Structure formats: structure tokens, C-alpha cells
Amino acid sequence: DTGVSQDPRHKITKRGQNVTFRCDPISEHNRLYWYRQTLGQGPEFLTYFQNEAQLEKSRLLSDRFSAERPKGSFSTLEIQRTEQGDSAMYLCASSPIQGNTEAFFGQGTRLTVV
Amino acid sequence: QQQVKQSPQSLIVQKGGISIINCAYENTAFDYFPWYQQFPGKGPALLIAIRPDVSEKKEGRFTISFNKSAKQFSLHIMDSQPGDSATYFCAASRRGGADGLTFGKGTHLIIQP
């Protein structure tokens, strides 16, 4: 399977704990995006990388959220001091740098904060 | 502030019928308009997309109609099948894609056998 891969698929954590999610994009895709999707809503854009550079991060929900893409390949999204309101599906998408902005999504990580 | 408004919220269509979902956008800087299909517990899957230099695009049973002056676009699913039952999202983005896709709230489509 050469699609976007996310790990873990599900994460249950206690309030106040830190969590980290991983995304492996399609190998030749330079662009990588993180989104959050809550129940009954469309995905909400969080942040964008072009290779290893994080070019847009103003839409991260709070300073508890951070993302990295250290070598321009896989990316991680970390949430510190989780709150119940952070419970959602976290989606990663990738796209090639040329041409249009066709984005391909992974299966997501379902986070539940208890 | 919702930049992409999608309707209806839910839709029931008989097998073989035409499913129509509508979206309207506000930002005239948007220049790419995809539709995504999502099944429960899965990520969104790109279905079909259009740019504003054309008024219609067809791929198999799926057609996008685009009206630039009205800032509206719609998805038509011809000969709807039970396997098409899913949530559909319209989206829009600006040139370059650096600020990602702006999604509508989704339409829950049910195709009755």
C-alpha cells in the first residue's frame, strides 16, 4: 500500500497526558498537511509543511499543539496536556508540489481523551 | 465564519436516482474545488475536482457543475447505488495550497435499495 499511512489508528489517553501521532506521506509528495475532524464536521486545517519547512502554523489550535517534519519525510503531531475537547480524528494528507493541490488523506488517528 | 457552505445536510435517494449536493463559497481567491467521499472510520477519499476555468467535469457517474459568477458548485451522482452511501464533503483552496483545504460541513447520503 503506497498511500498515506498514520499511526496509531486509535489512541485513548487520560486528560493532561501528552500524545504524539505519526504520518508517513506518499513517498514522492513534498507537501504534508494536518487536519482535525470532529464528529459531524468537515476536516479543519491545522498546519502545512513543504519538505521540512513548516510554512503555515497559525491555524494550530493552541500552543499545546506542535508539529514537525525533521527530514522532509514523515511528520509528527504532538498535543501536550490533552483536554477532553481534543478528542477528534486527526488526519494527515499529502500532495505533490507540482501542479494542482490534489491532496490524499490517510485513515486518520482517532483520539479519545478521558 | 464559514467560507464553504454545503447543502443539504442529509439526503436520501432511491437506487438508480440522481443525487445532487450543492456548495457555495465566499472567497474569490479559491481556485481549486474538490469533492471527497468519506466512509465511517475512514479518511476522506478524493472523488473528483474542478478548476474555475471549466463549467463542468465528468468522471464516470460523478459530475461537478461549476458556476463562477454565482460562486457555486455542485456534485451530481448519476445512477446512485447503495455503495455510494457515505458522507460527501466539498472543499476549496487557494492557488498553491499553502493554507490547505476549506471544507463544507458534509452531506450524509443514503441510497435506498
Short mmCIF file of C-alpha atoms in Angstrom, two decimals:
data_model
loop_
_atom_site.label_atom_id
_atom_site.label_comp_id
_atom_site.label_asym_id
_atom_site.label_seq_id
_atom_site.Cartn_x
_atom_site.Cartn_y
_atom_site.Cartn_z
CA ASP A 1 0.00 0.00 0.00
CA THR A 2 1.63 3.24 -1.11
CA GLY A 3 -0.96 5.63 0.34
CA VAL A 4 -0.66 7.97 3.31
CA SER A 5 -0.06 5.99 6.49
CA GLN A 6 -0.95 7.14 10.00
CA ASP A 7 -0.08 5.59 13.33
CA PRO A 8 -1.67 4.78 15.68
CA ARG A 9 -5.18 4.35 14.33
CA HIS A 10 -6.69 4.80 17.76
CA LYS A 11 -5.38 6.41 20.95
CA ILE A 12 -7.06 6.66 24.33
CA THR A 13 -5.33 8.90 26.83
CA LYS A 14 -6.03 10.47 30.17
CA ARG A 15 -6.56 14.20 30.42
CA GLY A 16 -3.28 16.00 30.98
CA GLN A 17 -1.12 13.44 29.19
CA ASN A 18 0.92 14.20 26.07
CA VAL A 19 0.27 12.32 22.83
CA THR A 20 2.17 12.09 19.55
CA PHE A 21 0.88 10.90 16.20
CA ARG A 22 2.89 9.91 13.16
CA CYS A 23 2.20 10.39 9.46
CA ASP A 24 4.09 8.83 6.55
CA PRO A 25 3.10 10.61 3.32
CA ILE A 26 3.14 9.22 -0.19
CA SER A 27 6.86 8.94 -0.93
CA GLU A 28 7.20 11.47 -3.75
CA HIS A 29 4.93 14.08 -2.16
CA ASN A 30 6.66 17.20 -0.89
CA ARG A 31 3.61 18.76 0.76
CA LEU A 32 2.15 17.47 4.00
CA TYR A 33 -0.92 18.72 5.86
CA TRP A 34 -2.50 18.02 9.22
CA TYR A 35 -6.25 18.38 9.80
CA ARG A 36 -8.60 17.78 12.71
CA GLN A 37 -12.10 16.40 12.20
CA THR A 38 -14.74 16.40 14.92
CA LEU A 39 -17.95 14.40 14.76
CA GLY A 40 -20.35 15.64 12.11
CA GLN A 41 -17.95 18.26 10.75
CA GLY A 42 -15.60 18.56 7.81
CA PRO A 43 -11.83 18.41 8.35
CA GLU A 44 -10.29 21.58 9.75
CA PHE A 45 -6.84 22.61 8.51
CA LEU A 46 -4.13 22.81 11.19
CA THR A 47 -0.70 23.11 9.59
CA TYR A 48 1.31 22.66 6.37
CA PHE A 49 4.83 21.53 5.50
CA GLN A 50 6.69 21.86 2.25
CA ASN A 51 9.54 19.40 2.58
CA GLU A 52 10.90 20.02 6.10
CA ALA A 53 9.76 23.65 6.29
CA GLN A 54 6.59 24.39 8.25
CA LEU A 55 5.14 27.16 6.11
CA GLU A 56 1.81 27.60 7.85
CA LYS A 57 1.17 27.02 11.54
CA SER A 58 -1.05 29.89 12.57
CA ARG A 59 -4.10 27.63 12.46
CA LEU A 60 -2.80 25.22 15.11
CA LEU A 61 -5.48 25.26 17.77
CA SER A 62 -3.34 26.34 20.69
CA ASP A 63 0.27 26.39 21.84
CA ARG A 64 -0.30 22.86 23.15
CA PHE A 65 -0.23 21.67 19.53
CA SER A 66 3.02 21.33 17.61
CA ALA A 67 4.16 19.50 14.50
CA GLU A 68 7.49 18.53 12.98
CA ARG A 69 8.79 17.07 9.76
CA PRO A 70 12.51 16.84 10.51
CA LYS A 71 13.82 15.25 7.33
CA GLY A 72 11.07 16.17 4.94
CA SER A 73 9.64 12.67 5.01
CA PHE A 74 7.43 11.56 7.92
CA SER A 75 5.76 14.05 10.25
CA THR A 76 4.63 14.03 13.86
CA LEU A 77 1.83 15.96 15.55
CA GLU A 78 2.10 16.37 19.32
CA ILE A 79 -0.58 17.53 21.71
CA GLN A 80 0.62 18.42 25.18
CA ARG A 81 -1.55 18.41 28.30
CA THR A 82 -4.50 16.91 26.47
CA GLU A 83 -8.02 18.12 27.23
CA GLN A 84 -11.34 16.39 26.62
CA GLY A 85 -12.03 18.88 23.83
CA ASP A 86 -9.06 17.49 21.93
CA SER A 87 -10.99 14.27 21.28
CA ALA A 88 -11.28 14.07 17.49
CA MET A 89 -9.95 12.39 14.38
CA TYR A 90 -6.55 13.74 13.34
CA LEU A 91 -5.95 13.42 9.62
CA CYS A 92 -2.79 13.74 7.59
CA ALA A 93 -2.75 14.47 3.86
CA SER A 94 -0.01 14.79 1.27
CA SER A 95 0.25 16.18 -2.23
CA PRO A 96 2.89 16.70 -4.89
CA ILE A 97 4.46 20.12 -5.18
CA GLN A 98 3.81 20.47 -8.90
CA GLY A 99 0.51 21.33 -10.46
CA ASN A 100 -2.72 21.34 -8.53
CA THR A 101 -3.32 20.91 -4.86
CA GLU A 102 -4.75 17.40 -5.09
CA ALA A 103 -4.46 16.06 -1.57
CA PHE A 104 -4.62 12.43 -0.47
CA PHE A 105 -5.65 11.63 3.07
CA GLY A 106 -4.61 8.89 5.44
CA GLN A 107 -7.03 6.86 7.54
CA GLY A 108 -6.57 9.15 10.50
CA THR A 109 -5.84 8.73 14.20
CA ARG A 110 -8.89 8.68 16.45
CA LEU A 111 -8.01 10.35 19.77
CA THR A 112 -10.18 9.92 22.83
CA VAL A 113 -9.29 11.90 25.95
CA VAL A 114 -10.88 10.54 29.11
CA GLN B 1 -17.08 32.34 9.56
CA GLN B 2 -17.91 29.51 7.22
CA GLN B 3 -16.28 30.05 3.87
CA VAL B 4 -17.81 26.99 2.17
CA LYS B 5 -21.49 26.29 2.75
CA GLN B 6 -22.80 22.84 1.84
CA SER B 7 -26.35 21.60 1.50
CA PRO B 8 -28.30 19.52 2.19
CA GLN B 9 -27.02 18.15 5.47
CA SER B 10 -28.57 14.77 4.68
CA LEU B 11 -30.07 13.23 1.57
CA ILE B 12 -31.99 10.05 0.81
CA VAL B 13 -32.16 8.87 -2.80
CA GLN B 14 -33.61 5.77 -4.35
CA LYS B 15 -31.29 3.35 -6.12
CA GLY B 16 -30.82 4.44 -9.71
CA GLY B 17 -31.72 8.04 -8.98
CA ILE B 18 -29.61 11.20 -9.19
CA SER B 19 -28.00 12.55 -6.03
CA ILE B 20 -27.30 16.29 -6.03
CA ILE B 21 -25.21 18.11 -3.41
CA ASN B 22 -24.60 21.83 -3.54
CA CYS B 23 -21.87 24.12 -2.25
CA ALA B 24 -21.34 27.86 -2.21
CA TYR B 25 -18.14 29.71 -1.43
CA GLU B 26 -17.27 33.25 -0.47
CA ASN B 27 -13.56 33.66 -1.10
CA THR B 28 -12.94 34.65 -4.73
CA ALA B 29 -9.29 33.65 -4.32
CA PHE B 30 -10.30 29.97 -4.26
CA ASP B 31 -9.25 28.29 -7.49
CA TYR B 32 -9.49 24.56 -6.80
CA PHE B 33 -12.68 22.74 -5.82
CA PRO B 34 -12.52 19.03 -4.92
CA TRP B 35 -15.15 16.66 -3.63
CA TYR B 36 -14.30 13.99 -1.09
CA GLN B 37 -16.15 10.82 -0.08
CA GLN B 38 -15.81 9.50 3.44
CA PHE B 39 -16.97 6.22 4.95
CA PRO B 40 -17.30 5.79 8.73
CA GLY B 41 -13.94 5.40 10.44
CA LYS B 42 -12.00 6.14 7.25
CA GLY B 43 -10.17 9.15 5.90
CA PRO B 44 -11.68 11.27 3.11
CA ALA B 45 -11.04 9.95 -0.40
CA LEU B 46 -10.71 12.31 -3.34
CA LEU B 47 -13.58 11.76 -5.75
CA ILE B 48 -13.38 14.46 -8.40
CA ALA B 49 -12.12 18.05 -8.62
CA ILE B 50 -12.54 21.10 -10.84
CA ARG B 51 -10.86 24.42 -11.51
CA PRO B 52 -12.84 27.57 -12.35
CA ASP B 53 -11.73 27.69 -15.98
CA VAL B 54 -14.29 24.98 -16.85
CA SER B 55 -18.00 24.81 -16.05
CA GLU B 56 -18.37 21.05 -15.87
CA LYS B 57 -16.27 17.95 -15.33
CA LYS B 58 -17.45 14.37 -15.59
CA GLU B 59 -15.78 11.20 -14.36
CA GLY B 60 -17.89 8.09 -14.70
CA ARG B 61 -21.12 8.56 -12.75
CA PHE B 62 -19.81 11.69 -10.99
CA THR B 63 -20.16 15.21 -12.43
CA ILE B 64 -19.16 18.58 -11.00
CA SER B 65 -21.02 21.64 -12.25
CA PHE B 66 -19.35 24.98 -11.55
CA ASN B 67 -20.84 28.48 -11.71
CA LYS B 68 -18.10 31.04 -11.18
CA SER B 69 -20.34 34.12 -11.25
CA ALA B 70 -22.65 32.65 -8.61
CA LYS B 71 -19.72 31.18 -6.63
CA GLN B 72 -21.46 27.84 -6.52
CA PHE B 73 -20.59 24.29 -7.45
CA SER B 74 -22.40 21.00 -7.19
CA LEU B 75 -21.84 17.26 -7.31
CA HIS B 76 -24.18 15.04 -9.29
CA ILE B 77 -24.10 11.28 -8.80
CA MET B 78 -25.91 9.54 -11.62
CA ASP B 79 -27.47 6.07 -11.25
CA SER B 80 -26.87 6.21 -7.49
CA GLN B 81 -26.03 2.84 -5.88
CA PRO B 82 -26.22 1.62 -2.27
CA GLY B 83 -22.40 1.54 -2.24
CA ASP B 84 -22.45 5.32 -2.74
CA SER B 85 -23.95 5.72 0.74
CA ALA B 86 -21.36 7.83 2.56
CA THR B 87 -20.63 11.37 3.71
CA TYR B 88 -19.61 13.76 0.96
CA PHE B 89 -17.59 16.91 1.50
CA CYS B 90 -16.99 19.77 -0.86
CA ALA B 91 -13.83 21.78 -0.36
CA ALA B 92 -11.93 24.72 -1.80
CA SER B 93 -8.39 26.03 -1.73
CA ARG B 94 -6.35 28.93 -2.98
CA ARG B 95 -3.59 28.66 -5.54
CA GLY B 96 -0.53 26.97 -4.08
CA GLY B 97 -2.43 25.21 -1.33
CA ALA B 98 -0.30 26.59 1.50
CA ASP B 99 -3.34 27.24 3.70
CA GLY B 100 -4.90 23.87 2.99
CA LEU B 101 -8.42 22.96 2.02
CA THR B 102 -11.51 24.64 3.46
CA PHE B 103 -14.24 22.03 3.80
CA GLY B 104 -18.01 22.21 3.92
CA LYS B 105 -19.82 20.52 6.79
CA GLY B 106 -20.68 17.46 4.76
CA THR B 107 -23.73 15.70 3.37
CA HIS B 108 -24.79 12.32 4.69
CA LEU B 109 -26.07 10.44 1.63
CA ILE B 110 -28.19 7.30 1.91
CA ILE B 111 -29.10 5.33 -1.21
CA GLN B 112 -32.11 3.13 -0.57
CA PRO B 113 -32.20 -0.21 -2.44
#
